[in-house]
Coordinates of C-alpha atoms and ligand atoms in Angstrom, one line a residue:
X401 CA 73.2 -5.9 40.5
X402 CA 75.4 -2.9 41.6
X403 CA 74.1 -1.4 44.9
X404 CA 72.9 1.8 43.0
X405 CA 71.0 -0.2 40.4
X406 CA 69.6 -2.2 43.3
X407 CA 68.5 1.0 45.0
X408 CA 66.9 2.4 41.9
X409 CA 64.8 -0.8 41.4
X410 CA 63.6 -0.9 45.0
X411 CA 62.8 2.9 44.7
X412 CA 60.7 2.3 41.3
X413 CA 59.0 -0.7 43.1
X414 CA 58.0 1.4 46.1
X415 CA 56.9 4.1 43.7
X416 CA 54.6 1.8 41.8
X417 CA 53.2 0.4 45.2
X418 CA 52.5 4.0 46.3
X419 CA 50.5 4.7 42.9
X420 CA 48.6 1.5 43.4
X421 CA 47.7 2.4 47.0
X422 CA 46.6 5.8 46.0
X423 CA 44.4 4.3 43.3
X424 CA 42.7 1.9 45.9
X425 CA 42.1 4.6 48.2
X426 CA 40.6 7.1 45.7
X427 CA 38.5 4.3 44.1
X428 CA 36.8 3.5 47.6
X429 CA 36.2 7.2 48.2
X430 CA 34.8 7.7 44.7
X431 CA 32.5 4.7 44.8
X432 CA 31.5 4.5 48.5
X433 CA 31.6 8.2 49.4
X434 CA 33.0 9.5 52.8
X435 CA 34.7 6.9 54.7
X436 CA 36.7 6.7 58.1
X437 CA 40.4 6.1 58.1
X438 CA 39.6 2.8 60.0
X439 CA 37.0 1.8 57.2
X440 CA 39.7 2.6 54.6
X441 CA 42.2 0.3 56.5
X442 CA 39.8 -2.5 56.5
X443 CA 38.9 -1.9 52.9
X444 CA 42.2 -1.6 51.4
X445 CA 44.3 -3.7 53.8
X446 CA 46.8 -1.0 54.1
X447 CA 48.3 0.0 57.4
X448 CA 47.0 2.9 59.5
X449 CA 50.1 5.0 59.0
X450 CA 50.2 4.2 55.3
X451 CA 46.6 5.5 54.9
X452 CA 47.4 8.5 56.9
X453 CA 50.3 9.4 54.6
X454 CA 48.4 8.9 51.4
X455 CA 45.3 10.8 52.6
X456 CA 47.6 13.7 53.3
X457 CA 48.6 13.5 49.6
X458 CA 44.9 13.9 48.5
X459 CA 44.2 16.6 51.1
X460 CA 47.1 18.8 50.0
X461 CA 46.0 18.3 46.4
X462 CA 42.6 19.5 47.3
X463 CA 40.8 16.3 46.1
X464 CA 39.7 15.4 49.6
X465 CA 39.4 16.6 53.1
X466 CA 39.3 15.2 56.7
X467 CA 36.9 16.0 59.3
X468 CA 37.0 14.8 63.0
X469 CA 34.6 12.0 63.6
X470 CA 31.9 12.1 66.1
X471 CA 31.6 9.2 68.4
X472 CA 29.5 6.5 67.0
X473 CA 29.3 4.2 69.9
X474 CA 32.1 2.0 68.8
X475 CA 35.0 1.4 71.2
X476 CA 38.3 3.1 70.7
X477 CA 39.4 6.4 69.3
X478 CA 37.2 8.0 66.7
X479 CA 38.6 7.8 63.4
X480 CA 38.6 11.0 61.1
X481 CA 36.3 10.7 58.2
X482 CA 37.7 11.4 54.7
X483 CA 35.5 13.1 52.1
X484 CA 36.1 13.5 48.4
X485 CA 35.6 17.0 47.2
X486 CA 33.2 16.9 44.2
X487 CA 34.1 20.0 42.4
X488 CA 37.9 19.6 42.5
X489 CA 37.9 16.9 39.9
X490 CA 34.9 16.7 37.7
X491 CA 34.0 15.0 34.3
X492 CA 31.7 15.9 31.5
X493 CA 29.3 13.0 30.6
X494 CA 27.4 13.0 27.4
X495 CA 24.8 10.7 25.9
X496 CA 23.4 10.1 22.4
X497 CA 20.3 7.9 23.0
X498 CA 17.5 6.9 20.7
X499 CA 15.1 9.8 21.8
X500 CA 17.2 12.1 23.6
X501 CA 20.6 13.9 24.0
X502 CA 21.9 14.4 27.4
X503 CA 24.9 16.1 29.2
X504 CA 26.0 16.0 32.9
X505 CA 28.8 17.4 35.0
X506 CA 29.6 14.9 37.7
X507 CA 32.0 15.5 40.5
X508 CA 34.5 13.1 42.3
X509 CA 32.5 10.9 44.5
X510 CA 29.7 10.7 42.0
X511 CA 27.6 13.9 42.8
X512 CA 25.8 15.0 39.8
X513 CA 26.6 18.7 39.8
X514 CA 24.4 19.7 36.9
X515 CA 22.5 17.8 34.3
X516 CA 20.4 18.5 31.0
X517 CA 18.4 16.2 28.8
X518 CA 16.6 17.2 25.7
X519 CA 14.3 15.1 23.6
X520 CA 15.2 14.8 20.0
X521 CA 13.1 13.5 17.1
X522 CA 13.9 9.9 16.1
X523 CA 15.6 9.6 12.8
X524 CA 18.8 9.9 11.1
X525 CA 21.0 12.9 11.7
X526 CA 24.6 13.7 10.5
X527 CA 27.2 12.9 13.2
X528 CA 28.4 16.7 12.9
X529 CA 24.8 17.9 13.8
X530 CA 24.7 15.6 16.9
X531 CA 28.1 16.6 18.1
X532 CA 27.3 20.3 17.7
X533 CA 24.1 19.8 19.7
X534 CA 26.1 18.0 22.3
X535 CA 28.7 20.9 22.4
X536 CA 25.9 23.4 23.0
X537 CA 24.5 21.2 25.9
X538 CA 28.0 21.0 27.4
X539 CA 28.5 24.7 27.3
X540 CA 25.1 25.3 28.9
X541 CA 26.0 23.0 32.0
X542 CA 29.8 23.3 32.4
X543 CA 30.4 27.0 33.1
X544 CA 31.1 26.9 36.9
X545 CA 33.2 23.7 36.8
X546 CA 35.1 24.3 33.5
X547 CA 38.7 24.3 35.2
X548 CA 38.1 21.1 37.1
X549 CA 37.1 18.9 34.2
X550 CA 39.5 16.0 33.8
X551 CA 37.9 14.0 31.0
X552 CA 34.9 13.4 29.0
X553 CA 32.8 10.2 28.6
X554 CA 30.3 9.6 26.0
X555 CA 27.4 6.8 25.9
X556 CA 26.2 6.2 22.4
X557 CA 23.5 3.9 21.1
X558 CA 25.8 2.0 18.9
X559 CA 28.6 -0.5 18.5
X560 CA 31.9 1.3 19.5
X561 CA 35.6 0.6 19.3
X562 CA 36.8 1.6 22.8
X563 CA 40.4 2.6 22.0
X564 CA 39.5 5.6 19.8
X565 CA 35.6 6.0 20.1
X566 CA 35.0 4.9 16.5
X567 CA 31.5 3.9 16.0
X568 CA 31.3 1.1 13.6
X569 CA 27.5 1.0 13.5
X570 CA 24.5 2.8 15.1
X571 CA 21.3 1.7 13.2
X572 CA 19.1 4.1 15.4
X573 CA 21.2 7.0 14.2
X574 CA 21.9 5.7 10.7
X575 CA 25.6 5.9 11.3
X576 CA 28.3 3.6 9.8
X577 CA 32.0 4.0 10.5
X578 CA 31.8 7.4 12.4
X579 CA 34.8 8.7 14.3
X580 CA 32.9 10.0 17.1
X581 CA 35.6 10.4 19.5
X582 CA 37.5 12.7 17.0
X583 CA 34.2 14.7 16.1
X584 CA 33.5 15.4 19.6
X585 CA 37.1 16.6 20.3
X586 CA 36.7 19.1 17.3
X587 CA 33.2 20.0 18.4
X588 CA 34.0 20.7 22.0
X589 CA 37.3 22.3 21.1
X590 CA 39.2 20.3 23.6
X591 CA 42.2 18.1 24.0
X592 CA 40.9 16.3 27.3
X593 CA 40.8 12.7 27.0
X594 CA 37.5 11.5 25.5
X595 CA 36.3 8.0 25.9
X596 CA 33.3 6.6 24.0
X597 CA 31.4 3.4 24.7
X598 CA 28.1 1.6 24.1
X599 CA 25.2 2.9 26.2
X600 CA 24.3 -0.7 27.2
X601 CA 27.8 -1.3 28.7
X602 CA 27.8 2.0 30.4
X603 CA 24.5 1.4 31.9
X604 CA 25.8 -1.8 33.3
X605 CA 28.8 0.0 34.7
X606 CA 26.6 2.6 36.5
X607 CA 24.2 0.0 38.0
X608 CA 27.3 -1.9 39.2
X609 CA 28.8 1.2 40.9
X610 CA 25.7 3.1 42.1
X611 CA 22.5 1.1 41.2
X612 CA 20.7 -2.3 41.5
X613 CA 24.0 -4.3 41.1
X614 CA 26.3 -2.6 43.8
X615 CA 29.1 -5.0 45.0
X616 CA 27.8 -7.8 42.7
X617 CA 30.4 -9.3 40.5
X618 CA 28.6 -11.4 37.8
X619 CA 25.8 -9.3 36.3
X620 CA 24.0 -9.1 33.0
X621 CA 22.7 -5.8 32.3
X622 CA 20.1 -5.8 29.6
X623 CA 18.4 -2.8 28.3
X624 CA 15.8 -2.4 25.6
X625 CA 14.2 0.4 23.6
X626 CA 14.1 -0.1 19.8
X627 CA 17.1 -2.2 20.1
X628 CA 18.3 -4.4 22.8
X629 CA 21.7 -3.9 24.3
X630 CA 23.7 -5.6 27.0
X631 CA 26.5 -5.0 29.4
X632 CA 28.0 -8.1 30.8
X633 CA 30.1 -8.1 33.9
X634 CA 32.1 -11.3 34.4
X635 CA 34.2 -11.7 37.6
X636 CA 33.7 -7.8 38.4
X637 CA 35.1 -6.9 35.0
X638 CA 33.1 -5.7 31.9
X639 CA 33.2 -8.2 29.0
X640 CA 34.5 -6.3 26.1
X641 CA 35.6 -8.9 23.6
X642 CA 38.7 -8.3 21.5
X643 CA 37.8 -4.8 20.4
X644 CA 34.8 -3.9 22.6
X645 CA 31.9 -5.1 20.5
X646 CA 30.8 -7.8 23.0
X647 CA 27.5 -7.8 24.6
X648 CA 25.3 -7.3 21.7
X649 CA 22.7 -9.6 23.1
X650 CA 19.9 -8.0 21.0
X651 CA 21.3 -10.1 18.1
X652 CA 21.2 -13.3 19.7
X653 CA 19.3 -15.5 17.4
X654 CA 16.2 -16.8 19.2
X655 CA 13.6 -17.4 16.6
X656 CA 14.6 -18.8 13.1
X657 CA 10.9 -18.4 12.1
X658 CA 10.8 -14.8 13.2
X659 CA 11.1 -11.3 11.7
X660 CA 14.0 -9.8 9.7
X661 CA 16.2 -7.9 11.9
X662 CA 17.9 -4.4 11.3
X663 CA 21.2 -6.2 11.4
X664 CA 20.3 -8.3 8.4
X665 CA 19.8 -11.5 10.3
X666 CA 16.5 -13.2 11.1
X667 CA 14.8 -13.6 14.5
X668 CA 17.2 -11.8 16.6
X669 CA 16.1 -11.3 20.4
X670 CA 15.3 -7.6 19.8
X671 CA 12.8 -8.5 17.0
X672 CA 10.9 -10.3 19.7
X673 CA 11.3 -8.1 22.8
X674 CA 12.1 -4.7 21.5
X675 CA 9.8 -1.8 21.2
X676 CA 8.6 -2.4 17.6
X677 CA 7.5 -6.0 18.5
X678 CA 5.5 -5.0 21.5
X679 CA 3.9 -1.9 19.7
X680 CA 3.0 -3.9 16.5
X681 CA 1.6 -7.0 18.3
X682 CA -0.4 -4.5 20.7
X683 CA -1.8 -2.9 17.6
X684 CA 0.0 0.4 18.0
X685 CA 2.1 2.5 15.6
X686 CA 5.6 0.6 15.6
X687 CA 7.5 3.8 15.7
X688 CA 5.4 5.3 18.5
X689 CA 8.2 5.4 21.0
X690 CA 8.1 5.7 24.8
X691 CA 4.4 7.5 24.8
X692 CA 3.0 4.4 23.0
X693 CA 4.7 2.0 25.2
X694 CA 3.1 3.7 28.2
X695 CA -0.2 3.5 26.4
X696 CA 0.1 -0.3 25.9
X697 CA 0.9 -0.8 29.6
X698 CA -2.1 1.2 30.6
X699 CA -4.4 -0.9 28.4
X700 CA -2.8 -4.2 29.6
X701 CA -3.3 -3.0 33.2
X702 CA -7.1 -2.1 32.4
X703 CA -7.6 -5.5 31.0
X704 CA -7.3 -5.1 27.2
X705 CA -6.8 -8.9 26.0
X706 CA -4.7 -7.6 22.9
X707 CA -2.4 -5.4 24.9
X708 CA -2.0 -8.1 27.6
X709 CA -1.2 -10.9 25.0
X710 CA 1.6 -8.4 23.6
X711 CA 3.1 -7.9 27.0
X712 CA 3.0 -11.5 27.9
X713 CA 4.5 -12.4 24.6
X714 CA 7.3 -10.0 25.4
X715 CA 7.8 -11.6 28.7
X716 CA 8.0 -15.1 27.3
X717 CA 10.7 -14.1 24.8
X718 CA 12.6 -12.2 27.5
X719 CA 12.7 -15.5 29.6
X720 CA 13.8 -17.6 26.5
X721 CA 16.7 -15.2 25.8
X722 CA 17.6 -14.9 29.7
X723 CA 17.4 -18.6 30.0
X724 CA 20.3 -19.2 27.4
X725 CA 22.5 -16.3 28.9
X726 CA 22.0 -17.5 32.4
X727 CA 23.3 -20.9 31.1
X728 CA 26.3 -19.4 29.4
X729 CA 27.3 -16.7 32.0
X730 CA 26.0 -18.0 35.4
X731 CA 25.1 -14.5 36.7
X732 CA 24.1 -13.8 40.2
X733 CA 22.0 -10.9 39.0
X734 CA 20.1 -10.0 35.9
X735 CA 19.3 -6.2 35.7
X736 CA 16.7 -5.2 33.2
X737 CA 16.9 -1.5 32.1
X738 CA 14.8 0.7 29.7
X739 CA 11.6 -1.0 28.2
X740 CA 12.7 -4.3 29.7
X741 CA 12.8 -2.7 33.2
X742 CA 9.5 -1.0 32.5
X743 CA 7.9 -4.4 31.5
X744 CA 9.4 -6.2 34.5
X745 CA 6.6 -5.7 37.0
X746 CA 4.0 -6.9 34.4
X747 CA 5.9 -10.0 33.3
X748 CA 8.2 -11.1 36.2
X749 CA 6.2 -14.3 36.8
X750 CA 6.3 -15.2 33.2
X751 CA 10.2 -14.6 33.2
X752 CA 10.6 -16.8 36.2
X753 CA 8.5 -19.6 34.8
X754 CA 10.6 -19.6 31.4
X755 CA 13.8 -19.7 33.5
X756 CA 12.3 -22.6 35.6
X757 CA 11.6 -24.4 32.3
X758 CA 14.6 -23.7 30.3
X759 CA 17.7 -22.9 32.5
X760 CA 20.0 -25.3 33.9
X761 CA 19.0 -26.0 37.5
X762 CA 22.3 -24.9 39.3
X763 CA 22.7 -21.4 37.6
X764 CA 19.0 -20.9 37.6
X765 CA 18.8 -21.3 41.5
X766 CA 21.4 -18.6 41.8
X767 CA 20.2 -16.0 39.7
X768 CA 17.8 -13.0 40.6
X769 CA 16.3 -10.9 37.9
X770 CA 15.6 -7.2 39.0
X771 CA 14.6 -4.0 37.2
X772 CA 17.3 -1.2 37.0
X773 CA 17.3 1.4 39.5
X774 CA 18.9 4.5 37.9
X775 CA 16.3 4.7 35.3
X776 CA 16.9 6.7 32.1
X777 CA 20.3 8.2 33.2
X778 CA 22.0 4.9 33.8
X779 CA 24.1 5.3 30.6
X780 CA 24.9 8.9 31.4
X781 CA 26.1 8.2 34.9
X782 CA 28.1 5.3 33.3
X783 CA 29.8 7.7 30.8
X784 CA 30.9 9.8 33.8
X785 CA 32.4 6.7 35.5
X786 CA 34.3 6.0 32.2
X787 CA 35.7 9.4 32.2
X788 CA 36.9 9.2 35.9
X789 CA 38.7 6.0 35.2
X790 CA 42.0 7.5 34.2
X791 CA 42.1 9.5 37.6
X792 CA 41.0 6.4 39.6
X793 CA 43.5 4.1 37.9
X794 CA 46.5 6.4 38.6
X795 CA 45.7 9.3 40.7
X796 CA 49.3 10.1 41.2
X797 CA 49.4 11.8 38.0
X798 CA 46.9 14.4 39.2
X799 CA 48.7 15.1 42.5
X800 CA 51.6 17.2 41.5
X801 CA 51.3 21.1 41.1
X802 CA 48.7 22.3 38.6
X803 CA 51.0 22.5 35.5
X804 CA 51.8 18.9 35.9
X805 CA 48.1 18.0 36.3
X806 CA 47.4 19.9 33.1
X807 CA 50.1 17.8 31.4
X808 CA 48.7 14.7 32.8
X809 CA 45.4 15.5 31.2
Ligands
LIG487 ZN1 19.9 -8.6 14.6

């Protein structure tokens, strides 16, 4: 190598190291909130002087500021605290759920700056109609932060190809082969990057970063309403499969003698633990939705044998499905969301008993089953995390002057 080439190679390498270090710091600040310089040193393994220089880049770009730390009783000099500035980089998060549409503006660091959720009647609606409704919600909440939005994340109750936000099927919406990413770009009249993913996957991401599964690395997030979806985190990374279709645990075959599933198969897990199964066996209208579910739980708590049997049966089938998943994935944590999270306090002992009887001893001992902690908003918050990902992965693209930032978007 000629000397000049060598110098270029070293320069490129140090530039890629700088970018990776910026990413590590911003990710820590975004996920953990304000941190002292010393905490950043210990979390990233970077030197004190490297941290100082890199923090300076975020401060001059307006993404963070430093405040002098008060003495906290620890020895040594107090370390300045670095805070992300939420409204300098924001994302628009959208959600198409079974019963509702939602939009939120979320700032760097995870602060929800504004949020709206509206009920929608169940049933089949044209994708153009839904995207127009989402665009209206977005306009309602976004006005003060419009100039700081760096991306858009969308959670949808369907099977999604991540690369372009193409929804291959969404039975609850009656959608087949819908280019949702393109429709949103047109509906929102934007050229900002738009990511779309399945709501189960995004609920898992949110619970992992900000909810019940913080700092866990092998987690099954399983959420049920009409359908049952899953987000599987393996070794700290979401399991996507070849194209993003992985995690459809609702269609795990558990009962060959069971009911016909919406997917065309028979005895899928969701035909035993989904909303319709619970409502039907409790003698309620199968399409009654959340209100009817709450009625069944009230009846069960009040001692109705029919309602209690329906709830117990759901618990039994939740345990059967989980036992198989625990054997395959060896998770440290199973987080139950939506209907399954709501059922958990009623059936936790049944689930534990099924796991004792059916799961292999070693993985069974390691696993804990807990309800989700972010509630209904988990997928929406996960959509925000998805939209932040390009910034977190390579913040250097946003650190230039404003024109460069616009081009990076
Ligand atoms: Zn199925």
